[in-house]
mmCIF file of C-alpha atoms in Angstrom:
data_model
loop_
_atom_site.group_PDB
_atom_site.id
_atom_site.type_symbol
_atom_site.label_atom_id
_atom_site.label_comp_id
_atom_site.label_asym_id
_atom_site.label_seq_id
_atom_site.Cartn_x
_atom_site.Cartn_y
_atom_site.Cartn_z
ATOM 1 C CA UNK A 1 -6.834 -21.127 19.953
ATOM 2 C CA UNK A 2 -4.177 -22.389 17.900
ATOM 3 C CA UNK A 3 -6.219 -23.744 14.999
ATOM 4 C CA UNK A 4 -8.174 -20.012 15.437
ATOM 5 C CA UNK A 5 -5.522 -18.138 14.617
ATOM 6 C CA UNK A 6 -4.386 -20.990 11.426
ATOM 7 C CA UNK A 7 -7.651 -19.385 9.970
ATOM 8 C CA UNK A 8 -7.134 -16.101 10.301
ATOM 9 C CA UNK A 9 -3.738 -16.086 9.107
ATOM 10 C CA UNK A 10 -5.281 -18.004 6.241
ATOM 11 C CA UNK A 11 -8.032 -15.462 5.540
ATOM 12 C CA UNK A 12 -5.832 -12.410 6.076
ATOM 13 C CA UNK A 13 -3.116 -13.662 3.260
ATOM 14 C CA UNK A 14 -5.629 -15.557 1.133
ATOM 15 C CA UNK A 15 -7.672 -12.008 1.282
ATOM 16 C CA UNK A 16 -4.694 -10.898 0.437
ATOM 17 C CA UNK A 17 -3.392 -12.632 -2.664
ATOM 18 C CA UNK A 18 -7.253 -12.120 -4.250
ATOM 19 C CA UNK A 19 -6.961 -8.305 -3.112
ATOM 20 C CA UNK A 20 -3.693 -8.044 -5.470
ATOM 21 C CA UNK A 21 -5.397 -9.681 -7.957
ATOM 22 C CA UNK A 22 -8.142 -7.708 -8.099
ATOM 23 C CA UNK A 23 -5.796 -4.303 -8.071
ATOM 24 C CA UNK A 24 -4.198 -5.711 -11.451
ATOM 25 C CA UNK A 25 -7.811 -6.919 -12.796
ATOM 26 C CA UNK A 26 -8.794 -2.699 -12.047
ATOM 27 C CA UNK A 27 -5.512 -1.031 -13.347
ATOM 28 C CA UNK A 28 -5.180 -3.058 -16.585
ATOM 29 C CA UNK A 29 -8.144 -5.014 -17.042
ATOM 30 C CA UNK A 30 -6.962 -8.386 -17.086
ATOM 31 C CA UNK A 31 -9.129 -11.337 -17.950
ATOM 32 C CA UNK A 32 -9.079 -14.093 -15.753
ATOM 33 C CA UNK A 33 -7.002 -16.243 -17.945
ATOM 34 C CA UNK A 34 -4.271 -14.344 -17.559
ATOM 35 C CA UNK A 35 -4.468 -13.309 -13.865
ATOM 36 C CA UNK A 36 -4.818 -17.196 -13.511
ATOM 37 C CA UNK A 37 -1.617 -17.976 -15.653
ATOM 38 C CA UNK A 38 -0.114 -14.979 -13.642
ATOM 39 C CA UNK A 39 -0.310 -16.604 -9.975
ATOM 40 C CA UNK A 40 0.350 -19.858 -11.301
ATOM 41 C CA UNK A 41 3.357 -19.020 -12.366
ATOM 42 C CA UNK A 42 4.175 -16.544 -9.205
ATOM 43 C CA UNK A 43 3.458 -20.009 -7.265
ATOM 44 C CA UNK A 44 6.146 -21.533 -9.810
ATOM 45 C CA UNK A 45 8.748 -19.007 -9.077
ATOM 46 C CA UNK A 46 7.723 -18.549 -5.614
ATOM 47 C CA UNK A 47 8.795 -22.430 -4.754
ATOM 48 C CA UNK A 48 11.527 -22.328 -7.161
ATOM 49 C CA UNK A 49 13.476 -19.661 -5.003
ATOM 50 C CA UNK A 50 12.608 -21.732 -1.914
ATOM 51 C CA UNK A 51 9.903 -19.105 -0.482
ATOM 52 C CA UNK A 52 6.891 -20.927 -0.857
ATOM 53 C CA UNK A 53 7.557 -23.042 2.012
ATOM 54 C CA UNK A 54 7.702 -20.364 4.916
ATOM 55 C CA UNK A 55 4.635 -18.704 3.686
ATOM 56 C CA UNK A 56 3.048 -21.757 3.856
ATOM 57 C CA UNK A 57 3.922 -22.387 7.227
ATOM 58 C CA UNK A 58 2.445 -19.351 8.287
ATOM 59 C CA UNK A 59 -0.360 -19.088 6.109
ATOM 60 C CA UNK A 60 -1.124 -22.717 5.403
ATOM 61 C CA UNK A 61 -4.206 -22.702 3.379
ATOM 62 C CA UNK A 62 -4.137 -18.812 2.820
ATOM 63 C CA UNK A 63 -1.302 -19.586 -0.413
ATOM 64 C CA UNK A 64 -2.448 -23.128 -0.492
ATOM 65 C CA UNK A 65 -5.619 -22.525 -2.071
ATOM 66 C CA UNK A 66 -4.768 -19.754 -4.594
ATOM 67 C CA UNK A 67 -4.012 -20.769 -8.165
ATOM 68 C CA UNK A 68 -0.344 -20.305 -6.692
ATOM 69 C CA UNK A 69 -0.707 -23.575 -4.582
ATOM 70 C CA UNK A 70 -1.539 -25.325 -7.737
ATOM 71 C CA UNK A 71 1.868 -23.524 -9.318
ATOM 72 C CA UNK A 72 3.564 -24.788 -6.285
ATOM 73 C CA UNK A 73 3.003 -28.523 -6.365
ATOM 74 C CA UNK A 74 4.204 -28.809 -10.171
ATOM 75 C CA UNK A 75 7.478 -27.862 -8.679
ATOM 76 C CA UNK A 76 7.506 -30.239 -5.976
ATOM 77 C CA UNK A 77 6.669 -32.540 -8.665
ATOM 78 C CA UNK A 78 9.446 -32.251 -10.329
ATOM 79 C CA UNK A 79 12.015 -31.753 -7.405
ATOM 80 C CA UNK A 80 10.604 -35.280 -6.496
ATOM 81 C CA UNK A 81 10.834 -36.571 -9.361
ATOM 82 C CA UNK A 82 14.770 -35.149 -10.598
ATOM 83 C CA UNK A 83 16.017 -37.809 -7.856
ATOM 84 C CA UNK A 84 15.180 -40.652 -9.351
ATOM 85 C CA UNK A 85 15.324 -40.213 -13.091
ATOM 86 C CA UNK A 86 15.313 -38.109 -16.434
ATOM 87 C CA UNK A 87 11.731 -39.125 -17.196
ATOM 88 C CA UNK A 88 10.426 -38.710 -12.946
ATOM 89 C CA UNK A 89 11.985 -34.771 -13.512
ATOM 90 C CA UNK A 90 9.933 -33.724 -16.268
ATOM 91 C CA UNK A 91 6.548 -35.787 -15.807
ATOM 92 C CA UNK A 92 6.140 -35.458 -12.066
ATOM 93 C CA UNK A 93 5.113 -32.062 -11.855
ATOM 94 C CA UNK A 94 2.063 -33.323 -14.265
ATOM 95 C CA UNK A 95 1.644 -35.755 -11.997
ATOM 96 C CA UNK A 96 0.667 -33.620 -9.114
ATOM 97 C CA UNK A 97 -1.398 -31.376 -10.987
ATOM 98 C CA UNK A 98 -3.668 -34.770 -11.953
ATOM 99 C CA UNK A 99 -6.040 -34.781 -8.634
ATOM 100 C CA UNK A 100 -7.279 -31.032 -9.283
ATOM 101 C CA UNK A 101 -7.291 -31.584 -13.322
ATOM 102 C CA UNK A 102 -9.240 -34.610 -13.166
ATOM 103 C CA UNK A 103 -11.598 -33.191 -10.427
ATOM 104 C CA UNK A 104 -12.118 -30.021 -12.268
ATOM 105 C CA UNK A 105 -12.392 -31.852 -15.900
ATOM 106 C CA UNK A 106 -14.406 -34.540 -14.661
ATOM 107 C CA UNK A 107 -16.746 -32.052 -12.725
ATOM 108 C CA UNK A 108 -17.225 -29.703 -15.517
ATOM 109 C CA UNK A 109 -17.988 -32.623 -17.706
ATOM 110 C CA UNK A 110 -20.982 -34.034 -15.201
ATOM 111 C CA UNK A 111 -22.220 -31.279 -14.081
ATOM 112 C CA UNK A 112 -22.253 -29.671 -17.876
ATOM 113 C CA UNK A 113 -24.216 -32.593 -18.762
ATOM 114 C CA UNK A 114 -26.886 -32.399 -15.500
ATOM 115 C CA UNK A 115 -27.082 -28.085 -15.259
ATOM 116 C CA UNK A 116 -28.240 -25.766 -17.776
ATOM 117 C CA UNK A 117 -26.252 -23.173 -18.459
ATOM 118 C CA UNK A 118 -27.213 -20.201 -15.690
ATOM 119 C CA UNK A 119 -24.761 -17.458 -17.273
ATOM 120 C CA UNK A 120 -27.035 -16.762 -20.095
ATOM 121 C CA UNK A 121 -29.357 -15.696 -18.506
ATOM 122 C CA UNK A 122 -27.566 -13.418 -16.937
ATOM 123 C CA UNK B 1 -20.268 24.576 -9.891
ATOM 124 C CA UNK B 2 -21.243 23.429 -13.685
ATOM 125 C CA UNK B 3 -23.343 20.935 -14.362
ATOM 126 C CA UNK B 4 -20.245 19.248 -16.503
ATOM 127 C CA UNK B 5 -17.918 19.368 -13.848
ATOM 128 C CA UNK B 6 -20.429 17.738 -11.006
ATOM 129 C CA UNK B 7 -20.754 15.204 -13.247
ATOM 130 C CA UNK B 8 -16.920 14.912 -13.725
ATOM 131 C CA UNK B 9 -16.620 14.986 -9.889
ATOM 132 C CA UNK B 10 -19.064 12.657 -9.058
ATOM 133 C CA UNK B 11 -17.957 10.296 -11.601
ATOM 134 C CA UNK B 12 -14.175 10.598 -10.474
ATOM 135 C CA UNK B 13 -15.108 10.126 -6.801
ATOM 136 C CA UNK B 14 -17.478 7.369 -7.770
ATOM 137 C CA UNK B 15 -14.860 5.319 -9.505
ATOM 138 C CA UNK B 16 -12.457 5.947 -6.921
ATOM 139 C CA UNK B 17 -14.801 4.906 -4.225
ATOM 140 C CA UNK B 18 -16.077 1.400 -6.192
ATOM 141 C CA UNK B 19 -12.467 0.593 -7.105
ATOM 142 C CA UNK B 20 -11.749 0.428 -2.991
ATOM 143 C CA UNK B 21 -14.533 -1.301 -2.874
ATOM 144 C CA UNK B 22 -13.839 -3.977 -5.158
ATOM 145 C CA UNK B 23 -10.061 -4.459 -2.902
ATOM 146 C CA UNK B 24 -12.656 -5.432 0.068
ATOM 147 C CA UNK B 25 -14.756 -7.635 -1.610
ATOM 148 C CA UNK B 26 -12.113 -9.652 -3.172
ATOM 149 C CA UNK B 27 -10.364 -9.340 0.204
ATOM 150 C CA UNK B 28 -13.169 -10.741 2.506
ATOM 151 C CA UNK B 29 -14.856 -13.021 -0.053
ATOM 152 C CA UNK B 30 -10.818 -14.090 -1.084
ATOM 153 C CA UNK B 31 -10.020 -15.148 2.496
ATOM 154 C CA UNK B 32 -13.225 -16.569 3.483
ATOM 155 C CA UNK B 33 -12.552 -19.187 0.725
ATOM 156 C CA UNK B 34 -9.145 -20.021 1.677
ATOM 157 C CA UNK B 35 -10.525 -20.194 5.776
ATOM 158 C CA UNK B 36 -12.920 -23.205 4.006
ATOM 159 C CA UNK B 37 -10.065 -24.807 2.407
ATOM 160 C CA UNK B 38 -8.321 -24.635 6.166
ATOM 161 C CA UNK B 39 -11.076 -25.913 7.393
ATOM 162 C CA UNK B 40 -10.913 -29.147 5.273
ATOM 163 C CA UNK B 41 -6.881 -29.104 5.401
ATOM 164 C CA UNK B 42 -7.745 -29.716 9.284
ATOM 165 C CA UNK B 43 -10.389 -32.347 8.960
ATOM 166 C CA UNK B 44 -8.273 -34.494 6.333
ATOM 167 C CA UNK B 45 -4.989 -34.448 8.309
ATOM 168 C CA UNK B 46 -7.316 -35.914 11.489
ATOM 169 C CA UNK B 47 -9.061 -38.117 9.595
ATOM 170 C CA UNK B 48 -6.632 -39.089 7.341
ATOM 171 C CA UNK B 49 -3.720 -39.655 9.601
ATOM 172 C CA UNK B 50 -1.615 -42.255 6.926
ATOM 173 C CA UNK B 51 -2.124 -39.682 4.381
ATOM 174 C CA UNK B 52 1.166 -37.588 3.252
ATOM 175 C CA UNK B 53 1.040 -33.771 3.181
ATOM 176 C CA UNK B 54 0.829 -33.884 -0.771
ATOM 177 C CA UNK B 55 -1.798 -36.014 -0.688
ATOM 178 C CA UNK B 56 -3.758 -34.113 1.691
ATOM 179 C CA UNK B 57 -3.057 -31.095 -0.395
ATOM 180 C CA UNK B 58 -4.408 -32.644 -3.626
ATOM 181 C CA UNK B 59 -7.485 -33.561 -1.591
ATOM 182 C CA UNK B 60 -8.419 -30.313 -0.399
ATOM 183 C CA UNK B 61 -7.672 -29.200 -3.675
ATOM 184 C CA UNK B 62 -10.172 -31.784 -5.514
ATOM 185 C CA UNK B 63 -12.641 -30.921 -2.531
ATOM 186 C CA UNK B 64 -12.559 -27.349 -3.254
ATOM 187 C CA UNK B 65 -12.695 -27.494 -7.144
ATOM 188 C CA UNK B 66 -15.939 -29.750 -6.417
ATOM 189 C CA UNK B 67 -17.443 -26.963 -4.197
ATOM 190 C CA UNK B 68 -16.416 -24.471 -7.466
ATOM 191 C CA UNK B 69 -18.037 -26.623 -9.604
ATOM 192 C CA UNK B 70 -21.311 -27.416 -7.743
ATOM 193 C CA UNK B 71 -21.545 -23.850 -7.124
ATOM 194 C CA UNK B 72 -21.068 -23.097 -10.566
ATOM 195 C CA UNK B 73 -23.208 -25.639 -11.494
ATOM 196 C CA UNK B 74 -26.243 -23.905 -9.182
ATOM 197 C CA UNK B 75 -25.422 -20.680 -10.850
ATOM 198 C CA UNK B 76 -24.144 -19.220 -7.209
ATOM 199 C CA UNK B 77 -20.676 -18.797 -7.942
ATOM 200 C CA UNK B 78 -21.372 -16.388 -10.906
ATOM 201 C CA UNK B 79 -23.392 -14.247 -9.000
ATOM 202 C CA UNK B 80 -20.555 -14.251 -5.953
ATOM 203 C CA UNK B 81 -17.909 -13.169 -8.660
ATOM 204 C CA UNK B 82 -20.119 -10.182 -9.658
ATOM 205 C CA UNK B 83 -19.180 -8.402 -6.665
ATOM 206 C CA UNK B 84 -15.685 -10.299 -5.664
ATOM 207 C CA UNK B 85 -13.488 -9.626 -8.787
ATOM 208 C CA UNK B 86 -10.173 -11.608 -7.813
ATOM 209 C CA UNK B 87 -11.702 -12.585 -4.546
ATOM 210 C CA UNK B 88 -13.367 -15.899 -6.530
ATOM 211 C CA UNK B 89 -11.008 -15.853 -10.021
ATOM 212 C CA UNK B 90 -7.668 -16.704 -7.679
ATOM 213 C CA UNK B 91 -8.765 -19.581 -5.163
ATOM 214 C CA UNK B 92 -8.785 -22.740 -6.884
ATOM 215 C CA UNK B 93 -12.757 -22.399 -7.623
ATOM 216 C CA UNK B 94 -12.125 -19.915 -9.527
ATOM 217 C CA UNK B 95 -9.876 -22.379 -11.551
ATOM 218 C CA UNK B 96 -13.334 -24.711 -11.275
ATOM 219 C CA UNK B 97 -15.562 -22.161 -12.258
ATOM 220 C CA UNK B 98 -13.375 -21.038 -15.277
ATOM 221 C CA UNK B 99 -13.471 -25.103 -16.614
ATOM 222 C CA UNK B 100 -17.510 -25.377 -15.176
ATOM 223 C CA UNK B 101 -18.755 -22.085 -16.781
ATOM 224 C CA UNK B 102 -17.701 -22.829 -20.490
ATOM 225 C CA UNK B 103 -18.857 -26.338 -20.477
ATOM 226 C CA UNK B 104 -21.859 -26.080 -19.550
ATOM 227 C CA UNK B 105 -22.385 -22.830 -21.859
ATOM 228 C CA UNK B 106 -21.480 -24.324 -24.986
ATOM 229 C CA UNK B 107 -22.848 -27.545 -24.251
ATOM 230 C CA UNK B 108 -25.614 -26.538 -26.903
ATOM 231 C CA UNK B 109 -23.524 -26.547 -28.985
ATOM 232 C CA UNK B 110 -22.277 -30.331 -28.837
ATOM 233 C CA UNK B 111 -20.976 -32.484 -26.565
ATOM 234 C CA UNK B 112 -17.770 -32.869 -28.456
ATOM 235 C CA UNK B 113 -17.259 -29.522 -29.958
ATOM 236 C CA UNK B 114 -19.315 -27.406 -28.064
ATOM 237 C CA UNK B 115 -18.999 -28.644 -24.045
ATOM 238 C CA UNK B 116 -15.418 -30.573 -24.391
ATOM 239 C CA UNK B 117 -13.666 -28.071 -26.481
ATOM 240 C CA UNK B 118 -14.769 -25.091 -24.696
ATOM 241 C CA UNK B 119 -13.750 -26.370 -21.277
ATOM 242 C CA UNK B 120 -10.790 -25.214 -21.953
ATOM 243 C CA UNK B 121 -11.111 -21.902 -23.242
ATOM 244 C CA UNK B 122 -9.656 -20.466 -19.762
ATOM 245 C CA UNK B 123 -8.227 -24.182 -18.494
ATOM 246 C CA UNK B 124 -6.056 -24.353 -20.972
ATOM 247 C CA UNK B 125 -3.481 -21.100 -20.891
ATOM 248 C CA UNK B 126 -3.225 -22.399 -17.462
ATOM 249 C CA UNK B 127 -2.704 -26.804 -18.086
ATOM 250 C CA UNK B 128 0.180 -25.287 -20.535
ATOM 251 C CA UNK B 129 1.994 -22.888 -18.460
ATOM 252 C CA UNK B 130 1.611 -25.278 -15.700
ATOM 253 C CA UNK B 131 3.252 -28.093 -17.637
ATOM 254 C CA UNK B 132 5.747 -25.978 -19.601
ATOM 255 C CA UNK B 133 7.074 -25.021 -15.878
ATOM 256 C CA UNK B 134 6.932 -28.399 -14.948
ATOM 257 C CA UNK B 135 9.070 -29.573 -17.551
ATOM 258 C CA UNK B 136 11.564 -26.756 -17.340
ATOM 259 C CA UNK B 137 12.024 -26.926 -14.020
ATOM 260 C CA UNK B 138 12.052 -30.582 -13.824
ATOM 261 C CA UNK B 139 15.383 -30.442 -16.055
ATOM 262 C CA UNK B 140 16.918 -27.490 -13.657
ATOM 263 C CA UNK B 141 16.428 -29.877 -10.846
ATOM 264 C CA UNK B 142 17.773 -32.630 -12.828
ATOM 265 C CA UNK B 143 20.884 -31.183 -13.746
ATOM 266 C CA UNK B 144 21.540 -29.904 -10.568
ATOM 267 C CA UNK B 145 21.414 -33.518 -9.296
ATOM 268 C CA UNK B 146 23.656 -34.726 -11.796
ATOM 269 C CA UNK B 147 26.366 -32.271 -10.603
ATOM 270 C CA UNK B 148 26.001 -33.120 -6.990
#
């Protein structure tokens, strides 16, 4: 029951985070880019101030998997990283963005190489 | 009524109706990704028991871009963003899809130029702001610990 409910407080705010999203992408017409750089950096600000955390607890995967996760972990990163040293504070953050980087570079790399391209046609 | 103004109406009402209909696709197709990445945050933390939490995070994280990527790859995940907007753009396969998508369409146009270049075309905004934030705040938090 208790893992039941994990998911659908994970699809409720997960639907929810997308469903902003999408209001900004139909009132101003946003690319992706920039709705992308936009939650990454409301995941930034939204560990930065501390707040990250409880929605996490509640939501778990629901803010884990939006972009804003991804914003989230660069800050751990670094608040890791400021206890032990100059150079830990401002490379650590890069450090925990390097699983999804590589997997997404490394991905789009293979899989550029095995697919054609389907958008064309399209 | 005038023909003109039916059309108005229709159009108005039409717009308004699609835009509330774009909120529930992103909505449902939004939190149906994020109940898979659950899913796998719940397998991994059983089956991974000496693993720490940021580990486990990175995990699902890399096991999620690879589902954006595969789909991409398949041309699926194009066809699911059609109708779910921010639903597939904000999840982390949306970050796959937006690295996935360019690559493979400028691959014609060279591996080096075309494919690896392009990759980043959407990537990229987001590997700076991400590291510019990373550095920043990585000197806040220093600072603060050389005060305490």
């Amino acid at each position: 029951m208790e893992i039941f409910l994990g998911f659908v407080k994970a699809f409720a705010v997960g639907g929810l985070v997308c469903m902003i999203a999408q209001i900004f992408i139909n009132k101003t017409k946003m690319t992706s880019a920039r709705i992308l750089v936009m939650f990454l950096l409301l995941g930034v600000f939204l560990e930065f101030v501390g707040a990250f955390k409880f929605i996490e607890e509640f939501a778990g995967a629901g803010i884990t998997i939006p972009i804003t996760g991804f914003g989230s972990t660069i800050v751990k990163g670094a608040q890791e990283g400021a206890k032990i040293g100059l150079f830990e504070a401002v490379t650590y953050g890069f450090r925990n963005m390097a699983g999804g980087l590589t997997a997404a570079i490394f991905f789009g790399f293979l899989f550029a190489i095995i697919f054609k391209s389907h958008s064309k046609k399209a | 009524m005038e023909d003109k103004q039916y059309m108005e109406y229709i159009h108005t009402h039409a717009q308004k109706s699609n835009h509330a209909l774009t909120l529930v696709w992103a909505f449902l197709v939004g939190g149906f990704i994020c109940c898979i990445g659950q899913a796998f945050r719940d397998i991994f933390e059983v089956a991974l028991p000496n693993w720490d939490e940021g580990k486990i995070a990175a995990l699902v994280s890399m096991t999620m871009i690879f589902l954006g990527s595969f789909l991409t790859a398949i041309g699926v995940y194009d066809k699911i963003g059609m109708h779910a907007g921010g639903g597939s753009i904000v999840p982390i396969t949306g970050f796959a899809n937006s690295v996935v998508s360019p690559a493979m369409e400028f691959n014609k146009e060279g591996i080096v130029l075309g494919m690896m270049a392009k990759m980043f075309v959407i990537a990229g905004p987001i590997i700076v702001a991400g590291t510019v934030s990373s550095v920043v705040t990585g000197l806040i938090y220093w600072i603060v610990e050389l005060i305490k």
